[in-house]
Coordinates of C-alpha atoms and ligand atoms in Angstrom, one line a residue:
M1 CA 132.7 68.7 71.4
P2 CA 130.8 66.9 74.2
D3 CA 127.0 67.1 74.2
K4 CA 126.1 69.6 77.0
N5 CA 123.2 67.3 77.8
Q6 CA 125.5 64.3 78.4
N7 CA 126.4 64.5 82.1
Q8 CA 127.5 61.5 84.0
N9 CA 126.1 63.2 87.1
G10 CA 122.7 63.7 85.5
E11 CA 121.1 65.3 88.6
S12 CA 122.0 68.9 88.0
S13 CA 121.5 68.8 84.3
I14 CA 118.0 67.3 84.7
R15 CA 117.1 70.0 87.2
E16 CA 118.3 72.8 84.8
H17 CA 116.8 71.3 81.7
Y18 CA 113.4 70.7 83.3
A19 CA 113.4 74.3 84.7
D20 CA 114.2 75.7 81.2
F21 CA 111.6 73.4 79.6
Y22 CA 108.8 74.6 81.9
A23 CA 109.8 78.2 81.7
E24 CA 109.6 78.0 77.9
R25 CA 106.2 76.3 77.9
N26 CA 104.6 78.5 80.5
F27 CA 100.8 78.5 79.6
V28 CA 98.3 79.2 82.3
K29 CA 95.9 76.4 81.5
V30 CA 97.2 72.8 81.9
Y31 CA 95.5 69.5 81.0
P32 CA 95.8 66.3 83.1
V33 CA 97.5 63.1 82.0
E34 CA 95.1 60.5 80.6
F35 CA 96.1 57.7 83.0
V36 CA 95.7 59.9 86.0
V37 CA 92.1 60.9 84.8
R38 CA 91.3 57.3 84.1
T39 CA 92.6 56.1 87.5
L40 CA 90.9 58.8 89.5
L41 CA 87.6 59.0 87.7
G42 CA 87.3 55.8 85.5
T43 CA 85.5 52.5 86.0
Y44 CA 87.5 49.4 85.2
P45 CA 87.2 45.7 86.2
Q46 CA 90.5 45.6 88.1
L47 CA 90.4 49.1 89.6
K48 CA 88.7 49.4 93.0
L49 CA 89.0 52.9 94.5
D50 CA 86.8 54.2 97.3
R51 CA 86.4 57.8 95.9
R52 CA 84.3 58.8 98.9
T53 CA 87.6 59.1 100.9
F54 CA 89.1 61.7 98.5
A55 CA 87.4 64.9 99.7
G56 CA 89.3 66.6 102.5
G57 CA 92.3 64.2 102.1
K58 CA 95.8 65.4 101.6
A59 CA 97.4 64.6 98.2
L60 CA 101.1 64.9 97.3
D61 CA 101.9 65.4 93.6
L62 CA 105.5 64.1 93.5
G63 CA 107.5 65.6 90.7
F64 CA 104.5 67.7 89.6
G65 CA 106.2 69.5 86.7
D66 CA 103.9 72.2 85.4
G67 CA 101.2 71.0 87.8
R68 CA 99.0 69.7 85.1
N69 CA 97.4 67.1 87.4
M70 CA 96.7 69.5 90.3
P71 CA 93.4 71.1 89.1
L72 CA 91.9 67.6 89.0
L73 CA 93.2 66.7 92.5
D74 CA 91.7 70.0 93.7
D75 CA 88.4 69.3 91.9
L76 CA 88.2 66.0 93.7
G77 CA 88.5 67.8 97.0
F78 CA 92.1 67.0 97.9
K79 CA 94.3 69.5 99.7
V80 CA 97.0 69.7 97.2
H81 CA 100.7 69.6 97.9
G82 CA 103.6 69.1 95.6
V83 CA 107.4 68.5 95.6
E84 CA 109.7 69.3 92.7
I85 CA 113.5 69.3 92.3
S86 CA 114.0 73.1 91.9
E87 CA 112.6 76.4 93.3
D88 CA 112.4 77.7 89.7
I89 CA 109.8 74.9 88.9
C90 CA 108.0 75.5 92.1
H91 CA 107.8 79.2 91.4
L92 CA 106.3 78.8 87.9
T93 CA 103.8 76.3 89.0
R94 CA 102.8 78.2 92.2
A95 CA 102.1 81.3 90.0
R96 CA 100.1 79.1 87.6
M97 CA 98.0 77.5 90.4
E98 CA 97.3 80.9 91.9
K99 CA 95.9 82.1 88.5
L100 CA 93.8 78.9 88.2
G101 CA 92.5 79.3 91.7
V102 CA 94.0 76.1 92.9
A103 CA 95.4 76.2 96.5
A104 CA 98.6 74.2 96.4
E105 CA 101.5 74.1 98.8
L106 CA 104.7 73.5 96.8
A107 CA 108.1 72.6 98.1
V108 CA 111.6 71.7 96.9
G109 CA 112.6 68.1 97.4
S110 CA 113.1 64.9 95.5
N111 CA 111.7 61.4 95.3
S112 CA 114.1 60.3 98.0
Q113 CA 113.8 63.5 100.2
I114 CA 110.3 64.7 100.7
P115 CA 110.1 67.6 103.1
Y116 CA 107.1 66.4 105.1
P117 CA 106.7 64.4 108.3
D118 CA 105.8 60.7 108.5
Q119 CA 102.3 59.7 107.4
S120 CA 101.4 63.2 106.1
F121 CA 99.4 62.1 103.1
D122 CA 96.3 60.1 102.1
L123 CA 97.4 60.0 98.4
V124 CA 100.7 60.2 96.6
L125 CA 100.5 60.7 92.9
A126 CA 103.8 60.1 91.0
C127 CA 103.0 60.7 87.3
H128 CA 106.1 59.8 85.2
S129 CA 108.3 60.9 88.1
C130 CA 109.1 58.3 90.9
Y131 CA 111.5 56.3 88.8
Y132 CA 114.1 59.1 88.7
V133 CA 117.0 57.9 90.9
L134 CA 119.6 60.3 92.2
P135 CA 123.3 59.4 91.8
G136 CA 124.5 57.0 94.5
Q137 CA 120.9 56.1 95.4
T138 CA 118.5 53.3 94.5
F139 CA 114.8 53.1 93.6
D140 CA 114.4 51.6 97.0
D141 CA 115.4 55.0 98.6
N142 CA 112.5 56.6 96.7
L143 CA 110.1 53.9 97.8
C144 CA 111.1 54.1 101.4
E145 CA 110.5 57.9 101.3
I146 CA 107.1 57.6 99.6
T147 CA 106.1 54.9 102.1
R148 CA 107.3 57.1 105.0
I149 CA 105.1 60.1 104.1
L150 CA 101.9 58.1 103.3
R151 CA 99.6 57.1 106.1
A152 CA 98.8 53.4 106.6
G153 CA 96.1 52.6 104.1
G154 CA 97.0 55.6 102.0
R155 CA 97.0 55.3 98.2
F156 CA 99.9 55.5 95.8
I157 CA 99.2 56.2 92.1
F158 CA 102.1 55.9 89.8
S159 CA 103.5 55.3 86.4
L160 CA 106.8 53.4 85.8
A161 CA 109.0 53.2 82.8
K162 CA 108.8 49.9 80.8
T163 CA 112.2 48.6 79.8
D164 CA 111.4 48.8 76.1
S165 CA 110.1 52.3 76.2
Y166 CA 111.7 54.9 73.9
I167 CA 113.5 56.6 76.9
L168 CA 115.4 53.4 77.6
S169 CA 116.6 53.1 74.0
D170 CA 120.4 52.6 74.0
A171 CA 120.5 53.3 77.8
E172 CA 123.4 52.0 79.8
N173 CA 122.2 49.0 81.8
L174 CA 123.6 49.4 85.3
G175 CA 121.9 46.2 86.6
K176 CA 119.0 45.6 89.0
G177 CA 116.6 47.5 86.7
L178 CA 118.7 50.7 86.8
Y179 CA 119.6 52.5 83.6
R180 CA 121.6 55.6 82.7
I181 CA 119.7 57.5 79.9
T182 CA 121.8 58.3 76.9
H183 CA 119.4 59.0 74.0
D184 CA 116.6 61.1 75.2
P185 CA 115.0 62.6 72.1
Y186 CA 113.9 65.6 74.2
R187 CA 117.4 66.1 75.5
L188 CA 116.1 66.7 79.0
R189 CA 117.3 63.5 80.8
N190 CA 120.6 62.3 79.4
G191 CA 122.9 61.2 82.1
G192 CA 120.0 60.7 84.5
L193 CA 119.3 57.4 86.2
F194 CA 115.9 55.6 85.7
R195 CA 114.5 52.5 87.4
A196 CA 112.6 50.6 84.7
F197 CA 110.5 47.5 84.9
G198 CA 110.0 44.5 82.5
S199 CA 106.8 43.1 83.9
K200 CA 103.9 43.6 86.3
E201 CA 105.4 40.8 88.5
E202 CA 108.6 42.7 88.9
I203 CA 106.6 45.8 90.1
V204 CA 104.7 43.7 92.7
D205 CA 108.0 42.1 93.8
E206 CA 109.6 45.5 94.3
L207 CA 106.7 47.3 95.9
G208 CA 104.9 44.4 97.6
E209 CA 106.8 44.6 100.9
S210 CA 105.2 48.0 101.7
F211 CA 102.1 48.0 99.5
S212 CA 99.1 45.8 98.8
D213 CA 95.9 45.8 96.8
F214 CA 97.6 46.4 93.4
A215 CA 95.8 47.4 90.3
L216 CA 98.2 47.5 87.4
G217 CA 97.9 48.4 83.7
L218 CA 100.1 49.2 80.7
C219 CA 99.9 52.2 78.3
E220 CA 101.6 51.6 74.9
N221 CA 101.5 54.6 72.6
D222 CA 103.0 55.6 69.3
Y223 CA 103.1 59.4 69.5
Y224 CA 104.2 60.1 66.0
G225 CA 107.3 58.0 66.3
I226 CA 107.8 58.2 70.1
Y227 CA 107.1 54.7 71.3
E228 CA 106.2 55.4 74.9
K229 CA 105.5 52.3 77.1
V230 CA 104.6 52.9 80.8
W231 CA 103.2 50.7 83.5
I232 CA 100.5 52.4 85.4
G233 CA 99.3 51.4 88.8
T234 CA 97.8 52.1 92.2
C235 CA 98.2 50.3 95.5
L236 CA 97.7 50.9 99.2
K237 CA 100.3 51.3 101.9
K238 CA 100.2 48.4 104.3
Ligands
SAM1 C1 108.1 63.6 82.8 S1 108.0 64.9 84.0 C2 106.4 64.7 84.7 C3 105.9 65.9 85.4 C4 104.5 65.8 86.0 N1 104.3 64.7 87.0 C5 103.5 65.6 84.8 O1 102.8 64.5 84.8 O2 103.4 66.4 84.0 C6 109.1 64.4 85.2 C7 109.3 65.3 86.4 O3 110.0 64.7 87.4 C8 110.8 65.6 88.0 N2 112.0 65.0 88.6 C9 113.2 64.7 88.1 N3 114.0 64.1 89.0 C10 113.3 64.0 90.1 C11 113.6 63.5 91.4 N4 114.8 62.9 91.7 N5 112.6 63.6 92.4 C12 111.4 64.1 92.1 N6 111.1 64.6 90.9 C13 112.0 64.5 89.9 C14 111.2 66.6 86.9 O4 111.6 67.9 87.4 C15 110.0 66.6 86.1 O5 109.1 67.7 86.4

């Protein structure tokens, strides 16, 4: 019997599985991701952020999930917006943000189709999300769309899968850094397409046409047997 999570067209199954996942783990309080906290609040030799520009700016949390990074964006003074792939996810997170007193405008879209006009945002945060590529598309489609909705000089904060991260284990290599996920231990993303990167240089090569002022890092974690390896970074739209 085929695995119901194995879907050559991973798009619809990812949407359903994530909606179910967030519905099952529907706590009111949420806690931000460590690299997001470190990037937005921390002091590091290679990270130069002008935090005075945050208050009053418009931030887009792309692929926001349960919205765990939104209270932090709100605390920093951003007007918070978010895009997710299903109305079910938007509905759950909208309710959560209302309970938490975080004003957030949430809409359905995707990495390659963000329902906002050109140059709408001062900041785009894509925490473990911008590397999801829809069938028939490329990571470049995601980048073009992120570039389109950021203002010139706007900041992009992102994480990107590293090619030897657990999620790429036994993935089908489709070439040009694109992989089809086949062995997701969480059974959420099988069949989905990921753009993964082997080095910081590859990231700058891919993003450098539209972005400058890169600060890049690497998080390597062993979460009790899940060997998660993600590039983290921030840059400015040219
Ligand atoms: C690993 S979760 C991260 C969620 C959230 N950013 C966080 O840090 O908790 C990945 C998220 O990306 C969303 N996603 C999947 N495919 C996407 C796409 N093509 N465009 C935008 N978001 C997508 C999923 O629904 C999911 O919520």
